[in-house]
Short mmCIF file of C-alpha atoms and ligand atoms in Angstrom, two decimals:
data_model
loop_
_atom_site.label_atom_id
_atom_site.label_comp_id
_atom_site.label_asym_id
_atom_site.label_seq_id
_atom_site.Cartn_x
_atom_site.Cartn_y
_atom_site.Cartn_z
CA MET A 938 5.11 -29.68 42.83
CA LYS A 939 5.21 -26.52 44.93
CA HIS A 940 1.46 -26.37 45.54
CA VAL A 941 0.67 -30.00 46.24
CA ASP A 942 -0.96 -29.12 49.60
CA ASP A 943 -3.35 -26.60 47.98
CA LEU A 944 -4.19 -29.06 45.26
CA PHE A 945 -4.83 -31.83 47.77
CA THR A 946 -7.14 -29.58 49.80
CA ALA A 947 -9.37 -29.24 46.72
CA VAL A 948 -9.96 -33.02 46.64
CA ALA A 949 -9.41 -34.01 50.30
CA ASP A 950 -13.08 -34.82 50.94
CA ARG A 951 -12.96 -37.50 48.20
CA VAL A 952 -9.98 -39.29 49.79
CA LYS A 953 -10.80 -42.39 51.88
CA PRO A 954 -8.30 -44.62 53.70
CA PRO A 955 -6.41 -46.77 53.21
CA VAL A 956 -4.45 -44.52 50.86
CA CYS A 957 -1.50 -45.25 48.58
CA VAL A 958 0.66 -42.28 47.55
CA ALA A 959 2.02 -43.51 44.23
CA LEU A 960 5.50 -42.27 43.28
CA GLY A 961 5.99 -38.49 43.29
CA PRO A 962 9.06 -36.56 44.40
CA PRO A 963 10.02 -37.22 48.05
CA TRP A 964 8.76 -33.97 49.60
CA PRO A 965 5.33 -33.91 47.90
CA ALA A 966 4.89 -37.64 48.67
CA ALA A 967 5.69 -37.11 52.36
CA ASN A 968 3.53 -33.96 52.60
CA LEU A 969 0.60 -35.83 51.08
CA ALA A 970 1.01 -38.70 53.56
CA ALA A 971 0.99 -36.06 56.33
CA ALA A 972 -2.16 -34.44 54.89
CA VAL A 973 -3.92 -37.84 54.61
CA ALA A 974 -3.03 -38.54 58.26
CA ALA A 975 -4.79 -41.92 58.29
CA PRO A 976 -3.66 -45.40 59.36
CA GLY A 977 -2.62 -47.79 56.58
CA THR A 978 -1.09 -45.10 54.33
CA VAL A 979 1.56 -46.53 51.99
CA CYS A 980 4.05 -44.52 49.90
CA TYR A 981 5.07 -46.48 46.79
CA GLN A 982 8.40 -45.90 45.00
CA MET A 983 10.29 -48.00 42.45
CA ASP A 984 13.77 -46.69 43.33
CA LEU A 985 15.47 -47.61 46.61
CA HIS A 986 17.22 -44.24 46.83
CA GLN A 987 13.95 -42.33 46.36
CA ALA A 988 12.25 -44.61 48.88
CA ALA A 989 14.93 -43.76 51.46
CA ARG A 990 14.45 -40.05 50.76
CA VAL A 991 10.68 -40.35 51.26
CA ARG A 992 11.36 -42.02 54.64
CA ASP A 993 13.65 -39.11 55.61
CA CYS A 994 11.03 -36.53 54.55
CA LEU A 995 8.28 -38.39 56.45
CA ALA A 996 10.45 -38.33 59.58
CA GLU A 997 11.00 -34.58 59.13
CA VAL A 998 7.31 -33.78 58.76
CA GLY A 999 6.44 -36.24 61.54
CA ALA A 1000 4.06 -38.31 59.37
CA GLU A 1001 3.40 -42.05 59.70
CA ALA A 1002 3.38 -44.10 56.50
CA GLU A 1003 4.91 -47.33 55.27
CA VAL A 1004 7.32 -46.79 52.37
CA VAL A 1005 7.35 -49.71 49.94
CA ALA A 1006 9.71 -50.12 46.95
CA ARG A 1007 8.71 -52.60 44.21
CA PRO A 1008 9.30 -52.81 40.43
CA ASP A 1009 5.60 -52.16 39.79
CA LEU A 1010 2.80 -50.37 41.63
CA TRP A 1011 0.52 -53.33 40.90
CA ASP A 1012 2.91 -55.57 42.86
CA LEU A 1013 1.04 -54.17 45.91
CA ASP A 1014 -2.16 -55.90 47.08
CA PRO A 1015 -5.42 -54.33 45.80
CA VAL A 1016 -6.44 -53.04 49.21
CA PHE A 1017 -6.61 -49.26 48.68
CA GLN A 1018 -9.70 -47.05 48.71
CA THR A 1019 -7.66 -44.18 47.24
CA VAL A 1020 -4.47 -43.89 45.21
CA VAL A 1021 -3.03 -40.36 45.12
CA PHE A 1022 -0.53 -39.79 42.32
CA PRO A 1023 1.48 -36.55 42.68
CA ALA A 1024 2.78 -36.16 39.12
CA ALA A 1025 5.47 -33.51 38.76
CA ALA A 1026 5.11 -31.52 35.54
CA TYR A 1027 8.59 -32.63 34.41
CA ALA A 1028 7.86 -36.35 35.00
CA ASP A 1029 8.02 -38.68 32.05
CA ARG A 1030 4.73 -38.91 30.07
CA GLU A 1031 4.98 -42.69 29.60
CA LEU A 1032 5.49 -43.19 33.33
CA LYS A 1033 2.40 -41.09 34.11
CA ILE A 1034 0.31 -43.30 31.77
CA ASP A 1035 1.84 -46.40 33.35
CA ILE A 1036 0.94 -45.28 36.88
CA VAL A 1037 -2.67 -44.43 35.90
CA GLU A 1038 -2.96 -47.93 34.42
CA GLN A 1039 -1.35 -49.69 37.38
CA ALA A 1040 -3.27 -47.68 40.00
CA TYR A 1041 -6.47 -49.29 38.70
CA HIS A 1042 -5.20 -52.69 39.83
CA VAL A 1043 -4.30 -51.76 43.42
CA LEU A 1044 -7.70 -50.15 44.12
CA LYS A 1045 -10.61 -51.98 45.70
CA PRO A 1046 -13.75 -51.93 43.49
CA GLY A 1047 -15.26 -48.46 43.91
CA GLY A 1048 -11.86 -47.05 44.96
CA LEU A 1049 -10.64 -43.72 43.58
CA LEU A 1050 -7.51 -42.65 41.68
CA VAL A 1051 -6.65 -38.99 42.30
CA SER A 1052 -3.91 -37.62 40.01
CA LEU A 1053 -2.38 -34.27 40.95
CA SER A 1054 -0.76 -32.53 38.01
CA GLY A 1055 1.81 -29.76 38.42
CA TYR A 1056 0.59 -28.18 35.16
CA GLU A 1057 -1.58 -25.07 35.46
CA ARG A 1058 -3.68 -26.31 32.52
CA ASP A 1059 -3.31 -30.07 31.98
CA ASN A 1060 -5.13 -31.60 29.02
CA GLN A 1061 -3.55 -35.07 29.23
CA PHE A 1062 -4.58 -36.67 32.51
CA ALA A 1063 -8.34 -36.61 31.83
CA LYS A 1064 -7.67 -38.50 28.59
CA TRP A 1065 -5.53 -41.15 30.34
CA HIS A 1066 -8.02 -41.55 33.21
CA LYS A 1067 -10.95 -42.00 30.80
CA LYS A 1068 -9.05 -44.61 28.80
CA ILE A 1069 -8.55 -46.81 31.88
CA PHE A 1070 -11.46 -45.88 34.19
CA GLY A 1071 -14.12 -44.72 31.70
CA LYS A 1072 -14.96 -41.42 33.43
CA CYS A 1073 -12.98 -38.57 34.97
CA GLY A 1074 -13.77 -35.55 37.16
CA GLN A 1075 -11.40 -32.58 37.38
CA THR A 1076 -10.76 -29.26 39.10
CA PRO A 1077 -10.56 -26.06 37.01
CA ALA A 1078 -7.17 -24.89 35.72
CA SER A 1079 -5.27 -23.07 38.48
CA LYS A 1080 -1.78 -21.86 39.41
CA ALA A 1081 -1.55 -24.75 41.92
CA GLY A 1082 -2.10 -27.25 39.08
CA MET A 1083 -5.06 -29.53 38.41
CA ALA A 1084 -6.55 -32.59 40.14
CA PHE A 1085 -8.27 -35.48 38.31
CA TRP A 1086 -10.27 -38.34 39.83
CA SER A 1087 -11.86 -41.57 38.62
CA ALA A 1088 -13.48 -44.53 40.34
CA LYS A 1089 -12.68 -48.16 39.62
CA ALA A 1090 -15.66 -50.20 38.41
CA ASP A 1091 -14.50 -53.82 38.49
CA ASP A 1092 -11.42 -55.90 37.74
CA GLY A 1093 -9.92 -55.16 34.33
CA LYS A 1094 -7.12 -56.69 32.30
CA ARG A 1095 -3.53 -55.63 33.07
CA ARG A 1096 -1.72 -53.94 30.21
CA ARG A 1097 2.03 -53.69 30.64
CA HIS A 1098 3.59 -50.64 28.98
CA GLU A 1099 6.81 -51.69 27.32
CA VAL A 1100 8.82 -51.01 24.18
CA SER A 1101 11.41 -53.35 22.66
CA PHE A 1102 14.51 -52.25 20.78
CA HIS A 1103 17.35 -53.94 19.00
CA ALA A 1104 21.11 -53.42 19.43
CA LYS A 1105 24.27 -55.23 18.42
CA LEU A 1106 28.02 -54.97 18.87
CA ALA A 1107 30.06 -54.97 15.67
CA ASP A 1108 31.01 -58.66 15.84
CA GLY A 1109 28.42 -59.84 18.31
CA PRO A 1110 24.95 -61.27 17.96
CA GLY A 1111 21.94 -58.92 17.55
CA MET A 1112 19.88 -58.67 20.72
CA GLU A 1113 16.34 -57.58 21.51
CA PHE A 1114 15.77 -55.61 24.73
CA VAL A 1115 12.59 -54.82 26.60
CA SER A 1116 12.38 -51.32 28.13
CA ARG A 1117 9.70 -49.86 30.40
CA PRO A 1118 8.67 -46.37 31.58
CA GLY A 1119 10.66 -45.09 34.53
CA THR A 1120 13.85 -46.90 33.50
CA PHE A 1121 16.82 -46.04 31.34
CA SER A 1122 16.93 -46.12 28.43
CA TYR A 1123 13.36 -46.19 27.19
CA GLY A 1124 12.67 -47.39 23.66
CA HIS A 1125 16.21 -47.18 22.29
CA PHE A 1126 19.84 -47.99 23.08
CA ASP A 1127 21.42 -44.86 24.55
CA ASN A 1128 24.04 -43.09 22.43
CA GLY A 1129 26.34 -42.50 25.39
CA SER A 1130 26.29 -46.20 26.25
CA ARG A 1131 26.90 -46.97 22.60
CA ALA A 1132 29.91 -44.65 22.58
CA MET A 1133 31.29 -46.41 25.66
CA VAL A 1134 30.86 -50.05 24.62
CA GLU A 1135 32.38 -49.29 21.22
CA VAL A 1136 35.70 -48.27 22.78
CA ALA A 1137 35.80 -50.48 25.88
CA ASP A 1138 38.45 -53.20 25.81
CA MET A 1139 36.62 -56.45 26.66
CA ARG A 1140 38.24 -59.86 26.65
CA PRO A 1141 36.82 -63.39 26.76
CA GLY A 1142 36.64 -64.53 30.38
CA ASP A 1143 36.36 -61.01 31.84
CA SER A 1144 34.16 -60.39 34.82
CA VAL A 1145 32.20 -57.18 34.08
CA LEU A 1146 30.16 -54.82 36.25
CA ASP A 1147 27.76 -52.19 34.87
CA LEU A 1148 27.23 -49.51 37.53
CA GLY A 1149 23.67 -48.29 37.10
CA CYS A 1150 22.62 -51.00 34.65
CA GLY A 1151 19.19 -49.61 33.69
CA ASN A 1152 17.42 -52.19 31.56
CA GLY A 1153 20.69 -54.12 31.27
CA ALA A 1154 21.41 -53.66 27.55
CA VAL A 1155 25.07 -52.66 28.09
CA ASP A 1156 25.91 -55.72 30.18
CA CYS A 1157 23.99 -58.09 27.91
CA LEU A 1158 25.95 -56.86 24.87
CA LEU A 1159 29.24 -57.13 26.75
CA GLY A 1160 28.22 -60.61 27.91
CA GLY A 1161 28.39 -61.66 24.25
CA VAL A 1162 32.08 -60.61 24.22
CA VAL A 1163 33.25 -62.08 27.54
CA GLY A 1164 31.61 -65.42 26.68
CA PRO A 1165 30.77 -68.43 28.86
CA GLN A 1166 34.02 -68.17 30.87
CA GLY A 1167 33.17 -64.59 31.80
CA SER A 1168 30.45 -63.13 33.99
CA VAL A 1169 28.40 -59.95 34.16
CA THR A 1170 26.96 -58.18 37.17
CA PHE A 1171 24.04 -55.75 36.97
CA VAL A 1172 23.49 -53.21 39.75
CA ASP A 1173 20.88 -50.47 39.97
CA SER A 1174 18.91 -48.65 42.66
CA ASN A 1175 15.74 -48.82 40.54
CA LEU A 1176 13.93 -52.11 41.18
CA ARG A 1177 12.09 -51.98 37.87
CA ALA A 1178 15.47 -51.63 36.12
CA VAL A 1179 16.89 -54.65 37.96
CA ALA A 1180 13.79 -56.71 37.06
CA LEU A 1181 14.19 -55.70 33.40
CA ALA A 1182 17.89 -56.52 33.46
CA GLU A 1183 16.96 -60.02 34.69
CA LEU A 1184 14.45 -60.42 31.88
CA ASN A 1185 16.83 -59.12 29.20
CA ALA A 1186 19.77 -61.20 30.48
CA ALA A 1187 17.63 -64.34 30.33
CA THR A 1188 16.45 -63.74 26.75
CA SER A 1189 19.94 -62.82 25.51
CA ASN A 1190 21.61 -65.80 27.25
CA THR A 1191 23.98 -63.55 29.17
CA PRO A 1192 26.71 -65.69 30.75
CA ASN A 1193 26.78 -66.07 34.54
CA PRO A 1194 24.65 -63.03 35.37
CA LYS A 1195 24.29 -61.58 38.86
CA PHE A 1196 21.77 -58.93 39.88
CA VAL A 1197 22.14 -56.48 42.74
CA ALA A 1198 19.64 -53.83 43.90
CA ALA A 1199 21.61 -51.22 45.84
CA THR A 1200 21.97 -47.48 46.38
CA ARG A 1201 25.56 -47.34 47.76
CA LEU A 1202 27.10 -50.25 45.80
CA GLU A 1203 26.51 -52.48 48.80
CA GLY A 1204 26.61 -56.23 48.15
CA LEU A 1205 29.32 -56.02 45.45
CA PRO A 1206 32.54 -58.03 46.02
CA ARG A 1207 35.76 -56.08 46.64
CA LYS A 1208 38.36 -56.75 43.90
CA GLY A 1209 35.64 -58.72 42.11
CA PHE A 1210 35.78 -57.29 38.57
CA ASP A 1211 38.14 -57.09 35.58
CA VAL A 1212 36.09 -54.33 33.96
CA ILE A 1213 33.66 -51.73 35.30
CA VAL A 1214 31.55 -49.61 32.97
CA ALA A 1215 29.39 -46.67 34.03
CA ASN A 1216 27.00 -44.26 32.36
CA PRO A 1217 25.85 -42.25 35.38
CA PRO A 1218 22.78 -40.03 35.50
CA TYR A 1219 23.72 -36.36 35.43
CA TYR A 1220 20.95 -35.05 37.65
CA ALA A 1221 21.23 -34.58 41.44
CA LYS A 1222 24.48 -32.60 41.20
CA SER A 1223 27.42 -34.95 40.82
CA ASP A 1224 26.51 -37.25 43.72
CA ILE A 1225 25.92 -40.41 41.71
CA THR A 1226 28.92 -39.79 39.46
CA GLN A 1227 31.06 -39.38 42.59
CA LEU A 1228 29.69 -42.66 43.94
CA PHE A 1229 30.28 -44.47 40.63
CA VAL A 1230 33.90 -43.20 40.49
CA ARG A 1231 34.97 -43.36 44.14
CA GLY A 1232 33.17 -46.64 44.82
CA SER A 1233 34.79 -48.40 41.85
CA ARG A 1234 38.44 -48.43 42.82
CA GLU A 1235 38.09 -51.11 45.47
CA LEU A 1236 35.77 -53.22 43.31
CA LEU A 1237 38.36 -53.60 40.52
CA ARG A 1238 40.92 -56.41 40.50
CA PRO A 1239 44.58 -55.46 40.08
CA GLY A 1240 44.97 -54.80 36.35
CA GLY A 1241 41.27 -54.02 36.02
CA ARG A 1242 39.87 -51.44 33.56
CA TYR A 1243 37.39 -48.68 34.28
CA TYR A 1244 35.25 -46.82 31.72
CA ILE A 1245 32.87 -43.95 32.34
CA VAL A 1246 31.02 -42.03 29.64
CA THR A 1247 30.21 -38.36 30.03
CA LYS A 1248 29.29 -35.14 28.27
CA MET A 1249 31.14 -33.25 31.01
CA PRO A 1250 34.76 -34.46 30.98
CA THR A 1251 35.98 -31.35 32.80
CA ALA A 1252 33.94 -32.43 35.82
CA VAL A 1253 34.70 -36.16 35.60
CA VAL A 1254 38.41 -36.23 34.70
CA PRO A 1255 39.61 -34.54 37.94
CA MET A 1256 37.62 -37.10 39.95
CA ILE A 1257 39.19 -39.97 37.99
CA PHE A 1258 42.67 -38.52 38.51
CA GLU A 1259 42.07 -38.25 42.21
CA VAL A 1260 40.85 -41.84 42.52
CA PHE A 1261 42.95 -43.69 39.90
CA GLY A 1262 45.98 -41.39 39.56
CA ASP A 1263 45.77 -41.33 35.75
CA CYS A 1264 43.32 -41.67 32.87
CA SER A 1265 42.87 -41.19 29.15
CA VAL A 1266 39.91 -39.89 27.19
CA ILE A 1267 38.48 -41.03 23.86
CA GLU A 1268 35.96 -38.86 22.05
CA ASN A 1269 33.28 -40.90 20.34
CA ARG A 1270 29.85 -39.91 18.98
CA GLY A 1271 29.96 -36.54 20.77
CA TYR A 1272 30.71 -38.18 24.16
CA SER A 1273 33.91 -38.48 26.17
CA VAL A 1274 34.76 -41.98 27.36
CA VAL A 1275 37.18 -41.67 30.27
CA MET A 1276 39.31 -44.77 30.85
CA ALA A 1277 41.35 -45.57 33.92
CA GLY A 1278 42.91 -48.47 35.76
CA VAL A 1279 46.12 -50.40 35.93
CA GLY A 1280 47.36 -51.83 32.62
CA LEU A 1281 45.30 -49.35 30.62
CA PRO A 1282 45.25 -50.11 26.87
CA PRO A 1283 46.54 -47.27 24.67
CA PRO A 1284 43.87 -45.05 23.06
CA LEU A 1285 42.66 -46.61 19.82
CA ALA A 1286 44.88 -45.55 16.92
CA GLY A 1287 43.75 -44.14 13.60
CA GLY A 1288 40.16 -43.56 14.69
CA VAL A 1289 39.41 -47.30 14.33
CA ILE A 1290 36.38 -47.76 16.48
CA PRO A 1291 34.22 -50.87 16.29
CA ARG A 1292 30.66 -49.81 15.56
CA VAL A 1293 27.44 -50.70 17.29
CA ARG A 1294 24.26 -50.82 15.23
C1 SAM B 1347 22.09 -43.15 32.57
S1 SAM B 1347 21.42 -44.61 33.26
C2 SAM B 1347 22.45 -45.85 32.53
C3 SAM B 1347 21.74 -47.18 32.31
C4 SAM B 1347 22.52 -48.24 31.52
N1 SAM B 1347 23.81 -48.50 32.08
C5 SAM B 1347 22.66 -47.81 30.08
O1 SAM B 1347 23.70 -47.23 29.78
O2 SAM B 1347 21.72 -48.00 29.31
C6 SAM B 1347 21.98 -44.52 34.93
C7 SAM B 1347 21.40 -45.59 35.84
O3 SAM B 1347 21.95 -45.40 37.14
C8 SAM B 1347 20.96 -45.78 38.07
N2 SAM B 1347 21.29 -45.22 39.40
C9 SAM B 1347 21.10 -43.96 39.85
N3 SAM B 1347 21.53 -43.85 41.11
C10 SAM B 1347 22.02 -45.07 41.47
C11 SAM B 1347 22.62 -45.58 42.67
N4 SAM B 1347 22.79 -44.82 43.75
N5 SAM B 1347 23.01 -46.87 42.68
C12 SAM B 1347 22.83 -47.65 41.60
N6 SAM B 1347 22.26 -47.22 40.43
C13 SAM B 1347 21.86 -45.94 40.38
C14 SAM B 1347 19.67 -45.25 37.48
O4 SAM B 1347 18.54 -45.90 38.02
C15 SAM B 1347 19.88 -45.55 36.00
O5 SAM B 1347 19.36 -46.81 35.65
#
């Protein structure tokens, strides 16, 4: 969103405080709060890490705004005269629809949603606005992108955007998982996670941690293996993901679940886990992968096992060597599952890999 300031200028006279800047990358969100320059401005994010980055950017541009992180935009009170949604062109389509829907419910009657699209010629937003708000105004196509606006009439019904999917470990019970826009993985069980849980050595009674749990499917499936004597811990920086993990753990009867919302693995017990699994995001350079590898060593009990799934073993293996001293790699489903820890089981012989459906 290089031209968010130009785009905002085109609609600035429509914007009335108090304003909510809904999601958006940290710099555009902070620049918009600076351009609004009105008391009561709130920047909404669903990820604690992104929220912290927005705070840093606000400090750098010298703008005043409260940064609030919640699972849903509509968790905020309906006090806003304007919601500004800076939607990067690369942002997920389902999440854009979700934010248009949720913005309706945090506006006062008569309040305005302004969506700023990074696309030079956007033919989607007007459609989404009209579906929720009835009418939509828009700026002409331009290199800066396009702006769309709609006014709220009265209170409407909330529609939650969610998709359920089914997954199962070879010998475990089938489970149904709810997924939502803005969380991983949306609408299906991820193949990388599948590759990892198929080769991970899990034992009844194990205490398991999923680093970056997303909607919690991995931990819920592993919960079926570790059984009632075991426990599973879900950690994620995305508050919507943690809320979904809670929901999915409850419906799949996951044994002894714990939920942690954190960006630096804070709040997790040292030497607290027999097994740690991780499927890190591969954006933002290797920062999160580094965190998920380096932060794990002290969380594992002596004899504990560590599994990380990757498409880039040449980047991950040296990190694992540095932290754990040794590792082995299993190729499964086009992914590399890197295993480390004390008392490491030998790589599975004869290609016998339990399957997940
Ligand atoms: C590729 S997804 C894996 C989700 C889930 N484990 C699965 O396999 O379906 C990576 C997850 O890491 C989370 N994440 C990213 N940075 C994080 C951080 N600093 N602390 C905790 N979780 C983080 C993301 O929100 C995302 O849910």
